[in-house]
Coordinates of C-alpha atoms in Angstrom, one line a residue:
Chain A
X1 CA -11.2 22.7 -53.1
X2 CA -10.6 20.4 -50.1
X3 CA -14.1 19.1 -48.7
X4 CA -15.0 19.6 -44.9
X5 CA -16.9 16.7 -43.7
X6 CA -17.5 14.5 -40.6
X7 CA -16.3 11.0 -40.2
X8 CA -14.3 8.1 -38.3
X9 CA -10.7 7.7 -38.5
X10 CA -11.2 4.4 -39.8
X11 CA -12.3 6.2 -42.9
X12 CA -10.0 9.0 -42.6
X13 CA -7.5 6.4 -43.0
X14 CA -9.5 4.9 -45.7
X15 CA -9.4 8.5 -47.7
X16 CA -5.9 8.6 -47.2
X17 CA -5.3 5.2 -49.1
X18 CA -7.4 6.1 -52.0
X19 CA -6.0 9.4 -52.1
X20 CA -2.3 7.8 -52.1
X21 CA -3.1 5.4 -55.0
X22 CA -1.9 2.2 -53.6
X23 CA -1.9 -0.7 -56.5
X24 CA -2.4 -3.3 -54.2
X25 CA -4.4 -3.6 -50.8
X26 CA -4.6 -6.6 -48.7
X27 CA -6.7 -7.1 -45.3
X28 CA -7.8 -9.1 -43.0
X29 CA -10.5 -7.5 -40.8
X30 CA -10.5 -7.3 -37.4
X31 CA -11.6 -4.7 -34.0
X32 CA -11.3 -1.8 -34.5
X33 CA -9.9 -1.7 -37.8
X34 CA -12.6 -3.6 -39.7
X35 CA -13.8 -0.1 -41.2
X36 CA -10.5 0.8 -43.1
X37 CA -10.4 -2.5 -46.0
X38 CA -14.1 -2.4 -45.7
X39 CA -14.2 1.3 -47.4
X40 CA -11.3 0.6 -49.5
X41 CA -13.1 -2.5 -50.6
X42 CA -15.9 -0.2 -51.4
X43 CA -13.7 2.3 -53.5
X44 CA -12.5 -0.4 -55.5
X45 CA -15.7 -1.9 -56.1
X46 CA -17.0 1.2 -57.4
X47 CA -14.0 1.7 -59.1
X48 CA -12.9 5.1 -57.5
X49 CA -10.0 3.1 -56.5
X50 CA -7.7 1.4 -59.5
X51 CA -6.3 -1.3 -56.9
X52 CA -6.3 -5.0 -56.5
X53 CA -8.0 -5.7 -53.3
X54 CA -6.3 -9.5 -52.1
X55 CA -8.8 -11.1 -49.1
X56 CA -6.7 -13.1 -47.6
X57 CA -6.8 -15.4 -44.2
X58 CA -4.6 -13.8 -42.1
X59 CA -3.1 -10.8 -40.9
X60 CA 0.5 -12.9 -41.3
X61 CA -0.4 -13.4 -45.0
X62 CA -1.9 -9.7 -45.5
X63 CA 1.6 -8.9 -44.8
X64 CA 3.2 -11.2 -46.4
X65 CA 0.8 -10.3 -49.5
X66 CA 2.1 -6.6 -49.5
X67 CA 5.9 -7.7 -48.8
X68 CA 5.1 -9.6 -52.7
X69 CA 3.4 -6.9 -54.0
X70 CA 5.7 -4.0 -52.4
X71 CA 8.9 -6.2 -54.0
X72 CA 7.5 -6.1 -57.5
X73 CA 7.1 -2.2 -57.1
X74 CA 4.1 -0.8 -56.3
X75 CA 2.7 1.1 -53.7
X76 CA 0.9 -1.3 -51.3
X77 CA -1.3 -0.6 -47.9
X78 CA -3.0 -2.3 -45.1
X79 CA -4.4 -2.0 -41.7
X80 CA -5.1 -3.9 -38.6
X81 CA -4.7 -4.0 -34.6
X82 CA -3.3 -5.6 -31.2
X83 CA -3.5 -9.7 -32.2
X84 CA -3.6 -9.4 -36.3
X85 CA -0.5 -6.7 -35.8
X86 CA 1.4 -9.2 -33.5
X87 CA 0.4 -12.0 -36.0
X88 CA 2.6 -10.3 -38.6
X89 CA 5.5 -9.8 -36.4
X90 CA 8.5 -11.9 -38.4
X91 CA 7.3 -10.4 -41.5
X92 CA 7.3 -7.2 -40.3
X93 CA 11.3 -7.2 -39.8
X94 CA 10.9 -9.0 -43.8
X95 CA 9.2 -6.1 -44.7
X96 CA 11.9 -3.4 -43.2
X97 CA 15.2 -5.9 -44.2
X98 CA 13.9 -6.0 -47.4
X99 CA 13.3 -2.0 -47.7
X100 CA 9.5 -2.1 -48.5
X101 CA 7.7 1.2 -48.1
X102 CA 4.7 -0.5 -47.0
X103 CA 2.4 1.9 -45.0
X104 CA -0.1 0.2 -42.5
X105 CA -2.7 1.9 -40.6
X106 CA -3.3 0.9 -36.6
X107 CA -6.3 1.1 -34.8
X108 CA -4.4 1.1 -31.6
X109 CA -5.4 -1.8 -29.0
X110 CA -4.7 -3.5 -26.0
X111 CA -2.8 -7.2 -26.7
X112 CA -4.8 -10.7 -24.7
X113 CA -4.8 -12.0 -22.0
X114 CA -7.4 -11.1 -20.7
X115 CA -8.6 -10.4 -24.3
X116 CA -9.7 -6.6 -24.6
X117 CA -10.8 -4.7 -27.8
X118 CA -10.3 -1.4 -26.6
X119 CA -7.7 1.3 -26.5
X120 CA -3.6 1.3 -25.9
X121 CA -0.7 1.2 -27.8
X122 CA 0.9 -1.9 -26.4
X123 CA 0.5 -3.3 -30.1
X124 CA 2.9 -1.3 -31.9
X125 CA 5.2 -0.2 -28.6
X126 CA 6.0 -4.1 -28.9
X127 CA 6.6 -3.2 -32.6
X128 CA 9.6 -0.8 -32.3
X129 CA 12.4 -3.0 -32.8
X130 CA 11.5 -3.8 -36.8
X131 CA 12.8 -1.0 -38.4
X132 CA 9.1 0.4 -39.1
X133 CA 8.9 4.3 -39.0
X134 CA 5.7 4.8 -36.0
X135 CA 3.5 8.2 -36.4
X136 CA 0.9 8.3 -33.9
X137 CA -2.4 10.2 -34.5
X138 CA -4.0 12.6 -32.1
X139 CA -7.3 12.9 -34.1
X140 CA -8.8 11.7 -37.6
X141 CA -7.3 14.9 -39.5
X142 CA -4.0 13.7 -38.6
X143 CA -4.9 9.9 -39.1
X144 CA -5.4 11.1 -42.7
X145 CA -2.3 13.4 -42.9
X146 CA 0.0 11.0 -41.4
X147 CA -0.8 8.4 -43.6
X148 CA 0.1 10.8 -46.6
X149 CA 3.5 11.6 -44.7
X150 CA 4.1 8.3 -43.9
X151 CA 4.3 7.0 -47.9
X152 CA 6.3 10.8 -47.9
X153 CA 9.0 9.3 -45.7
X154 CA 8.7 5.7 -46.7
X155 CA 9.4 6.0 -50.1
X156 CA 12.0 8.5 -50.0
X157 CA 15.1 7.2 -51.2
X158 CA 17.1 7.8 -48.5
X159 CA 14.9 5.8 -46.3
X160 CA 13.4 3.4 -47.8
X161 CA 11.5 1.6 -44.4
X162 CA 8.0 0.8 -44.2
X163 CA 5.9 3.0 -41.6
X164 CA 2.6 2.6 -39.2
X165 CA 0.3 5.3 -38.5
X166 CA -1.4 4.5 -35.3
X167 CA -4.8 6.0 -34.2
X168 CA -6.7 4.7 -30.7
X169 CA -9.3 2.0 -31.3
X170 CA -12.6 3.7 -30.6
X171 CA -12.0 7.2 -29.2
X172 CA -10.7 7.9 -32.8
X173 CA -11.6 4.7 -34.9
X174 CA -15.5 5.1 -34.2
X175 CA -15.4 8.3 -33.1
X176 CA -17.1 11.4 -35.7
X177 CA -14.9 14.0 -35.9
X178 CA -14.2 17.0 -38.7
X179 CA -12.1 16.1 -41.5
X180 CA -10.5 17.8 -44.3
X181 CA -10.1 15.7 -47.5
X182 CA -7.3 17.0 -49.7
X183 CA -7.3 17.9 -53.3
X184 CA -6.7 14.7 -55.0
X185 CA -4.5 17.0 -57.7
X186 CA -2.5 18.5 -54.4
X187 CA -1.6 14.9 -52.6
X188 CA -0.6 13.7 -56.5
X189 CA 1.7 16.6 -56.4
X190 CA 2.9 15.6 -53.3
X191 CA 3.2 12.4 -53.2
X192 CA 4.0 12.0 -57.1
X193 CA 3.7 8.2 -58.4
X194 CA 5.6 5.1 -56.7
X195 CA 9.1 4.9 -58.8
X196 CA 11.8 2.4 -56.8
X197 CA 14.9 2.1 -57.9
X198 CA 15.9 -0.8 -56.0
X199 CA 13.0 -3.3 -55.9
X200 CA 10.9 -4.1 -58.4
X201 CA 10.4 -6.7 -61.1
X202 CA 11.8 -6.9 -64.3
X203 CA 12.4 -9.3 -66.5
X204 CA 15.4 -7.6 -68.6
X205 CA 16.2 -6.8 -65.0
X206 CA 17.2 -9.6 -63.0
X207 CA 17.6 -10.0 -59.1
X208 CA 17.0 -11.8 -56.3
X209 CA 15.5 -10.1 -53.4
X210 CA 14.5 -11.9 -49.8
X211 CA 18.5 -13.0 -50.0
X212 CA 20.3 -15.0 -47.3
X213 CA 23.5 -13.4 -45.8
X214 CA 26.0 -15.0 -44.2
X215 CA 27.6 -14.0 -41.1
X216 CA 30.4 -12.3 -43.6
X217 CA 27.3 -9.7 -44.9
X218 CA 24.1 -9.9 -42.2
X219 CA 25.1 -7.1 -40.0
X220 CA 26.3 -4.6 -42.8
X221 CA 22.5 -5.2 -44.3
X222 CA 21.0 -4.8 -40.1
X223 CA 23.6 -1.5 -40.2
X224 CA 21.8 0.4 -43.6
X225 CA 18.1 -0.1 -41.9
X226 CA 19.3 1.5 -38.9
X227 CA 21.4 3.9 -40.8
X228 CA 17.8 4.5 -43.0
X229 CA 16.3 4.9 -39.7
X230 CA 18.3 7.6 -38.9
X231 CA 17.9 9.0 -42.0
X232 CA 14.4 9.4 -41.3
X233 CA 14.5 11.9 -38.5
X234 CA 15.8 14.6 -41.6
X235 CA 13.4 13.3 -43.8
X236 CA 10.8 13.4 -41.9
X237 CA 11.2 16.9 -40.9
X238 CA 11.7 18.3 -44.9
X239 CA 8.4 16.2 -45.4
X240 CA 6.6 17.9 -42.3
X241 CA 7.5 21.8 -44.0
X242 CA 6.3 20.6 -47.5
X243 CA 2.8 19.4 -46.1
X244 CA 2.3 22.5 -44.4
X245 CA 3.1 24.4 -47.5
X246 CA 0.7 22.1 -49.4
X247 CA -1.9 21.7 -47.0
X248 CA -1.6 24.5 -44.4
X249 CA -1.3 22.1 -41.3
X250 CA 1.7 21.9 -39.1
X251 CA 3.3 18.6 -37.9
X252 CA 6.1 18.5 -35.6
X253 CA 7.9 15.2 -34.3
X254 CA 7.3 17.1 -30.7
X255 CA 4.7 19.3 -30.6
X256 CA 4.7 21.5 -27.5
X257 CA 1.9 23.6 -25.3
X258 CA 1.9 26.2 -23.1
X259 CA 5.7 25.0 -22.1
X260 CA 7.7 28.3 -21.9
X261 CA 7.9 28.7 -18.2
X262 CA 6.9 24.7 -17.4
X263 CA 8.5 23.6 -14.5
X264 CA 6.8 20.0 -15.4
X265 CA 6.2 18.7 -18.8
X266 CA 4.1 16.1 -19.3
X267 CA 4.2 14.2 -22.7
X268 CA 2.2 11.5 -24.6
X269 CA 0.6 10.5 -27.6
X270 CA -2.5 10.0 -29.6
X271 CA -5.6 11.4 -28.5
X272 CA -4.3 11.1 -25.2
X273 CA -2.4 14.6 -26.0
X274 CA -6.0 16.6 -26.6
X275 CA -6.9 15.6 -23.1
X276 CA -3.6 16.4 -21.4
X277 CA -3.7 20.1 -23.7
X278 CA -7.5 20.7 -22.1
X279 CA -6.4 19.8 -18.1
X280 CA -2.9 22.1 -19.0
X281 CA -5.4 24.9 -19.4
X282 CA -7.4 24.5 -16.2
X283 CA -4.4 23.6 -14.3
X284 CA -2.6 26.8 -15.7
X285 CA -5.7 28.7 -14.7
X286 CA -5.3 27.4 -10.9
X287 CA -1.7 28.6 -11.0
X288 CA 0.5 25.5 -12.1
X289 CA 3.2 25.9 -13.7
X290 CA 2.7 23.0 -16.2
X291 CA 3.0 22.1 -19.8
X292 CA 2.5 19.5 -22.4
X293 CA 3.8 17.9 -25.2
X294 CA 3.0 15.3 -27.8
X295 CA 5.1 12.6 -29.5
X296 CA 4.0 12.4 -33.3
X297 CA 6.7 10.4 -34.3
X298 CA 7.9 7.4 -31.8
X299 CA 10.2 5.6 -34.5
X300 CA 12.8 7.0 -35.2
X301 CA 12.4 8.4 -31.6
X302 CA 13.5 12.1 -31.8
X303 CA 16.3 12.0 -29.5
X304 CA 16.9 16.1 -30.4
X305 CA 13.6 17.2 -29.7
X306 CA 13.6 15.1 -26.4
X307 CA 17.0 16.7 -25.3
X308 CA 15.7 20.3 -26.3
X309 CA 12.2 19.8 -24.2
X310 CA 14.5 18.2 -21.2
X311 CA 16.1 21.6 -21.2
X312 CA 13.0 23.7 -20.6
X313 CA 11.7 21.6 -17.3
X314 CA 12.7 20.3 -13.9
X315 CA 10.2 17.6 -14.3
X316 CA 9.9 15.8 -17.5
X317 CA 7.0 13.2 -16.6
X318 CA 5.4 11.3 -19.6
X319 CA 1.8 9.2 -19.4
X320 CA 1.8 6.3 -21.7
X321 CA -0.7 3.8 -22.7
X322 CA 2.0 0.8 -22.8
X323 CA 4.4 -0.8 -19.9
X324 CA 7.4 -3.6 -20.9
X325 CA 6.9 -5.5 -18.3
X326 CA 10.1 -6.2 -16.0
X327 CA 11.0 -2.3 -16.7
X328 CA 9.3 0.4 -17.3
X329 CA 7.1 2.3 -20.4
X330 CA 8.9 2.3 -23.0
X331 CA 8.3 6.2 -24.2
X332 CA 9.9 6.3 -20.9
X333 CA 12.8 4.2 -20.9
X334 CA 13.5 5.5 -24.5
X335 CA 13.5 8.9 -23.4
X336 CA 16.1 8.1 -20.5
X337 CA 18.1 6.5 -23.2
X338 CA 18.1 10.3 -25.0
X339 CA 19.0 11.6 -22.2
X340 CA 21.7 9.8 -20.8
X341 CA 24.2 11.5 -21.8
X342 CA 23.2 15.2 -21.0
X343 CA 25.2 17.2 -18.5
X344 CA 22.1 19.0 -16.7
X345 CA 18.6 16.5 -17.2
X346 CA 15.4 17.0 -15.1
X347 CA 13.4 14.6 -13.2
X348 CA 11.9 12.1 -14.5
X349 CA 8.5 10.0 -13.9
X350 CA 7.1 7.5 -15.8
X351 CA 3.0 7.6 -15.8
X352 CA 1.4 4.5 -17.0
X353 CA -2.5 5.0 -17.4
X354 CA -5.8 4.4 -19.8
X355 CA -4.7 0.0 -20.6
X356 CA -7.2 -1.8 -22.0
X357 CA -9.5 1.5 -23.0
X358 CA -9.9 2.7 -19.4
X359 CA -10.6 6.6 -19.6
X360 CA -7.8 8.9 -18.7
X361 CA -9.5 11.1 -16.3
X362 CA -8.7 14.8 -15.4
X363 CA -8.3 12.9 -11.4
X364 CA -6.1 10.6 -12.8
X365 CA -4.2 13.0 -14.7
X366 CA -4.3 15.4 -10.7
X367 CA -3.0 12.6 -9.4
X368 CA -0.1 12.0 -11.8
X369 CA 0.4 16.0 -10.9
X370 CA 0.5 15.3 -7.0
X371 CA 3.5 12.8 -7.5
X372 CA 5.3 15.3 -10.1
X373 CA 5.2 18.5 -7.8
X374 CA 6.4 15.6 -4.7
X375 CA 9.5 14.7 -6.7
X376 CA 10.2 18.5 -7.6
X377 CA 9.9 20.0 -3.7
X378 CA 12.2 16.9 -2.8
X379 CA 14.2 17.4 -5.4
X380 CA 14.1 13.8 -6.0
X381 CA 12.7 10.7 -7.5
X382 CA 12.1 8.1 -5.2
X383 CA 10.2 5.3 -7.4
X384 CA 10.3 6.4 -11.2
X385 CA 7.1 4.1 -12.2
X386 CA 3.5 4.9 -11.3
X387 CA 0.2 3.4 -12.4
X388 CA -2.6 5.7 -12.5
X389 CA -6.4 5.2 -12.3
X390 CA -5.4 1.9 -11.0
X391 CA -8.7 0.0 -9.0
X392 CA -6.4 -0.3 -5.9
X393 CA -10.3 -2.1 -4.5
X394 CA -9.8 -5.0 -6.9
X395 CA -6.2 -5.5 -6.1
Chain B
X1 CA 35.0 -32.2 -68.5
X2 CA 34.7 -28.7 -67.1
X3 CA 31.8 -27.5 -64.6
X4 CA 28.9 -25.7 -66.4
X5 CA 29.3 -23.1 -63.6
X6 CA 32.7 -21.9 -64.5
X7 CA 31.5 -19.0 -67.1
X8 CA 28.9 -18.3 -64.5
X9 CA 31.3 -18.2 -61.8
X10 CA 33.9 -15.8 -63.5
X11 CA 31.3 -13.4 -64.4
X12 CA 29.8 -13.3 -61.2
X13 CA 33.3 -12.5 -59.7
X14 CA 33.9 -10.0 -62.2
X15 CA 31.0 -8.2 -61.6
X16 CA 30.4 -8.5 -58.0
X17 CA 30.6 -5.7 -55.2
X18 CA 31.5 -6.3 -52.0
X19 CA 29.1 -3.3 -51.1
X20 CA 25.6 -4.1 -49.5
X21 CA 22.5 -2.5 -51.1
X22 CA 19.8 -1.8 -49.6
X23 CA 17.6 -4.7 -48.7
X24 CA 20.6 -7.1 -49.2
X25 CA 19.3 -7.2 -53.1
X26 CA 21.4 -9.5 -55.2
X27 CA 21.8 -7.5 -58.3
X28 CA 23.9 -10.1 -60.5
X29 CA 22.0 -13.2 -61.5
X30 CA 23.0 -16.8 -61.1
X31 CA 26.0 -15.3 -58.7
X32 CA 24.8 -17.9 -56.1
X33 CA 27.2 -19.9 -57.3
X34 CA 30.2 -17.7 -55.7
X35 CA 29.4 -19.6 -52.3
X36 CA 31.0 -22.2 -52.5
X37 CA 28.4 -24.8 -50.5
X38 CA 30.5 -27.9 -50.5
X39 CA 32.1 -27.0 -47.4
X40 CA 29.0 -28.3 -45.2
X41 CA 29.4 -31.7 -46.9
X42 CA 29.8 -34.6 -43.7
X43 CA 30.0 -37.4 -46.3
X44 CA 31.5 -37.7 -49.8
X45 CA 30.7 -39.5 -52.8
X46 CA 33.5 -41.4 -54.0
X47 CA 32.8 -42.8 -57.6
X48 CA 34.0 -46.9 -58.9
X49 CA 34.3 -46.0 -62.4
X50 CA 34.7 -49.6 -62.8
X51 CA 30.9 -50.2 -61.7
X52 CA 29.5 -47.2 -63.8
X53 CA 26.8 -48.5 -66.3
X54 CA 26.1 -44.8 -67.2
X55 CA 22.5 -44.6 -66.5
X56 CA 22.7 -41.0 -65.8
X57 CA 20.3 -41.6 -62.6
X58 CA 23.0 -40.1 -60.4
X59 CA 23.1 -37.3 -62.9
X60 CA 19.2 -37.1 -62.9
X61 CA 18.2 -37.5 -59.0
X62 CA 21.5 -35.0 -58.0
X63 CA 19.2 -32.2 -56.3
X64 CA 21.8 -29.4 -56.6
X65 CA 22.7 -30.1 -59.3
X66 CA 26.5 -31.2 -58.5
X67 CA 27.0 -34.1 -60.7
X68 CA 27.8 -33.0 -64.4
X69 CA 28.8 -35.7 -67.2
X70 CA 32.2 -36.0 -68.4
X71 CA 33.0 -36.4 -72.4
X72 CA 32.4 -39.8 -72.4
X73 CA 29.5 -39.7 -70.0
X74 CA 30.6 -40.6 -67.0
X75 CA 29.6 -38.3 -64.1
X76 CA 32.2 -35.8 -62.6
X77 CA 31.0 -34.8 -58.6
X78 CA 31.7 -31.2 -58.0
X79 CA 33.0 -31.0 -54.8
X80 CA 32.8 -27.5 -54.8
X81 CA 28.9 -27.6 -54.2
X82 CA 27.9 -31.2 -53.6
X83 CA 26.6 -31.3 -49.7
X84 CA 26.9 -35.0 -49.5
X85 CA 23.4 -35.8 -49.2
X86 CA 23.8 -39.4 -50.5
X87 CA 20.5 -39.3 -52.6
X88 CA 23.1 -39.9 -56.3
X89 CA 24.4 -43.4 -53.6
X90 CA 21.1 -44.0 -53.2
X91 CA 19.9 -44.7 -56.4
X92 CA 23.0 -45.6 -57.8
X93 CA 21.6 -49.5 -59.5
X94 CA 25.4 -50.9 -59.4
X95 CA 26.7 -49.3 -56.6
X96 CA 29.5 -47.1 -58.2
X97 CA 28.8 -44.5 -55.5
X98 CA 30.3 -45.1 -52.3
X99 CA 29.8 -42.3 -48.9
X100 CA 32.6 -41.9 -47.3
X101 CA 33.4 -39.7 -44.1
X102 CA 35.2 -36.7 -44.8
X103 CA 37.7 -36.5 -42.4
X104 CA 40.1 -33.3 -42.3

């Protein structure tokens, strides 16, 4: 039987890890991800866990630990945040050129200067381009379940890419919420035990992995991560049906609400999405025709599912918890990319809010409405970008 | 004399693919010595046979290794590697080893 209980997502991601089996965990602690290696370190103390459990002295060799480990084939885990996640940067494109199914749990948070502990996802937005597969949680249930999925899709054998499941620092990773734990038997079923074909180490085996390529060979090796990456968006979706089989919940790359007759859609992430479901409902009650919708999955971005909710709307307006400066957000600008293409497309506004753990408010999220409903009576959008719950006093 | 790579390098050019795998994984071992490295070489060794003691240091200090030893022990430089780093010149005690510009 599954057990109901109460706890962070730091250890939700923590159960996830034991229940995964990972042979070798390496951490470095720091805000607000601390929790996750601590409990690990507990399971494996206490021997619930058969793991070795590397302390190392940096985020950039906690990576670099689980590239070594991940190369001699086993299944490997970590977790940080914001400065220890931009730390590994260059390893992480190792990790995905290589093809290591590493998995890696975020606590999302805001990147220094000023230096800020708190809550956005600017640390693994400014992640996309390294051929790691991004889930996003939007409570500790699916911190836990996505990190299950994520060594689904990693180690399938048409992807082969490591993946990040990111959860916001503090309104999820120290926040008490319900929890399911899965059936250890069920996730082994699921999951089944780490077998690569490709790399591992053998001795009546021999190869070299971490290989230089020439200009003659570097871009056919770039091509079969983005082809892998591609691959993903099927896999992804197989692995989605066979949780909910398994463990009767239901993911979706895009999950939708209350959308059918939505002239304007908002969309976002994380927990950001349980807000935006909650003011949907009171705004629906006054009479606005609004909807929502959340990205699970940002990496691969799901170009379909974008194009498909595009079609429902007038005014496709997302609220992100990132910005690239000199441009816009980049849920944003990757959505535009989706929907370049498309014959009929809607509106579309670009929200940027809650940076550096500032509370997305039902006024802020009014306010976004006020410019949405503007752009739809004009039938035009006159400046794509907006900050909301900006201090305009302090500027 | 013969290089010691030339089994190696036959095999490795029987076996090899020109398809990619997945994290560029080299699957045949000791087929490094397909690239043939020479080619970034600025300066060559040229070799007085005449001054040769046969010490072997060349041999010895050669980081690549691209110096192998000919039947009667004299070294052979294989061009087809050696990147002209002058270290073999370097400690050469009698001078036999000469850098010279390449010049194409």
């Amino acid at each position: 039987m599954p057990i109901r209980t109460v706890m962070k997502a730091n250890e939700a991601a923590a159960w996830a890890a034991k229940l995964a089996k990972p042979k070798v965990i390496a951490a470095f602690p720091i805000t607000p991800s601390t929790l996750v290696p601590e409990k690990i370190s507990e399971f494996v103390a206490n021997g619930e866990l058969d793991a070795e459990f590397i302390k190392v002295e940096s985020e950039h060799s906690a990576i670099s630990a689980l590239v070594g480990a991940s190369a001699a084939g086993v299944r490997t885990f970590t977790a940080t945040a914001s400065q220890g996640l931009a730390l590994m940067h260059e390893v992480l494109f190792i990790a995905a050129g290589m093809r290591l199914p590493i998995v890696m749990a975020i606590g999302n948070r805001a990147l220094s200067a000023p230096i800020n502990i708190w809550n956005d996802w600017q640390d693994t937005i400014s992640q996309r381009d390294t051929g790691w597969i991004q889930f996003y949680a939007e409570n500790n249930q699916e911190a836990l379940d996505l990190i299950l999925l994520a060594y689904k899709v990693a180690e399938d054998e048409r992807v082969l890419l490591p993946a990040m499941v990111g959860f916001d620092a503090f309104i999820l990773t120290h926040t008490v919420e319900p929890v399911e734990i899965p059936d250890q038997e069920v996730v082994d079923e699921f999951l089944g035990e780490y077998e690569p074909k490709h790399a591992y180490l053998d001795p009546k085996r021999p190869i070299t992995q971490g290989t230089l390529a020439f200009p003659a060979h570097y871009m056919e090796a770039r091509y079969l991560v983005w082809e892998a990456m591609e691959n993903a968006r099927k896999v992804i979706d197989e692995a989605f049906a066979e949780f909910e089989k398994k463990f009767g919940r239901k993911y979706q790359k895009i999950e939708e609400y209350r959308t059918d007759d939505a002239e304007i859609i908002f969309v976002t992430m994380g927990s950001l999405a349980g807000t935006l479901k909650d003011w949907v409902d009171k705004k629906r009650e006054e009479g606005y025709k609004v909807g929502a919708a959340k990205m699970t999955v940002y990496r691969p971005f799901p170009v379909e599912e974008i194009r498909e909710l595009a079609k429902k709307t007038k005014v496709l307006a997302f609220i992100e918890k990132d910005i690239s400066m000199g441009l816009y957000g980049a849920v944003f600008t990757d959505a535009s990319a989706a929907l370049i293409n498309e014959s009929e497309k809607p509106l579309m506004l670009d929200f940027i809010a809650g940076l550096g753990g500032r509370d997305v408010t039902f006024n802020q999220l009014d306010e976004a409405l006020s410019i949405a409903k503007e752009a739809l009576e004009k039938g035009k959008v006159e400046k794509p970008i907006h900050w909301i719950g900006l201090r305009k006093e302090l500027l | 004399a013969e290089s010691p790579f030339k089994a190696d390098i036959e095999r490795a050019q029987k076996e090899l693919t020109e398809k990619m795998t997945p994290g560029a994984i080299a699957y045949i071992p000791g087929s490094s010595v397909i690239n043939k490295t020479g080619s970034w070489r600025v300066f060559r060794p040229e070799f007085k046979k005449d001054k040769c003691v046969r010490c072997f240091l060349c041999y010895i200090y050669c980081p690549e290794p691209a110096i192998y030893l000919d039947e009667e022990g004299y070294p052979v430089f294989d061009y087809d590697y050696c990147k002209g780093c002058g270290i073999c010149a370097n400690e050469c005690p009698t001078n036999a080893i000469e850098m010279v510009r390449e010049v194409k």
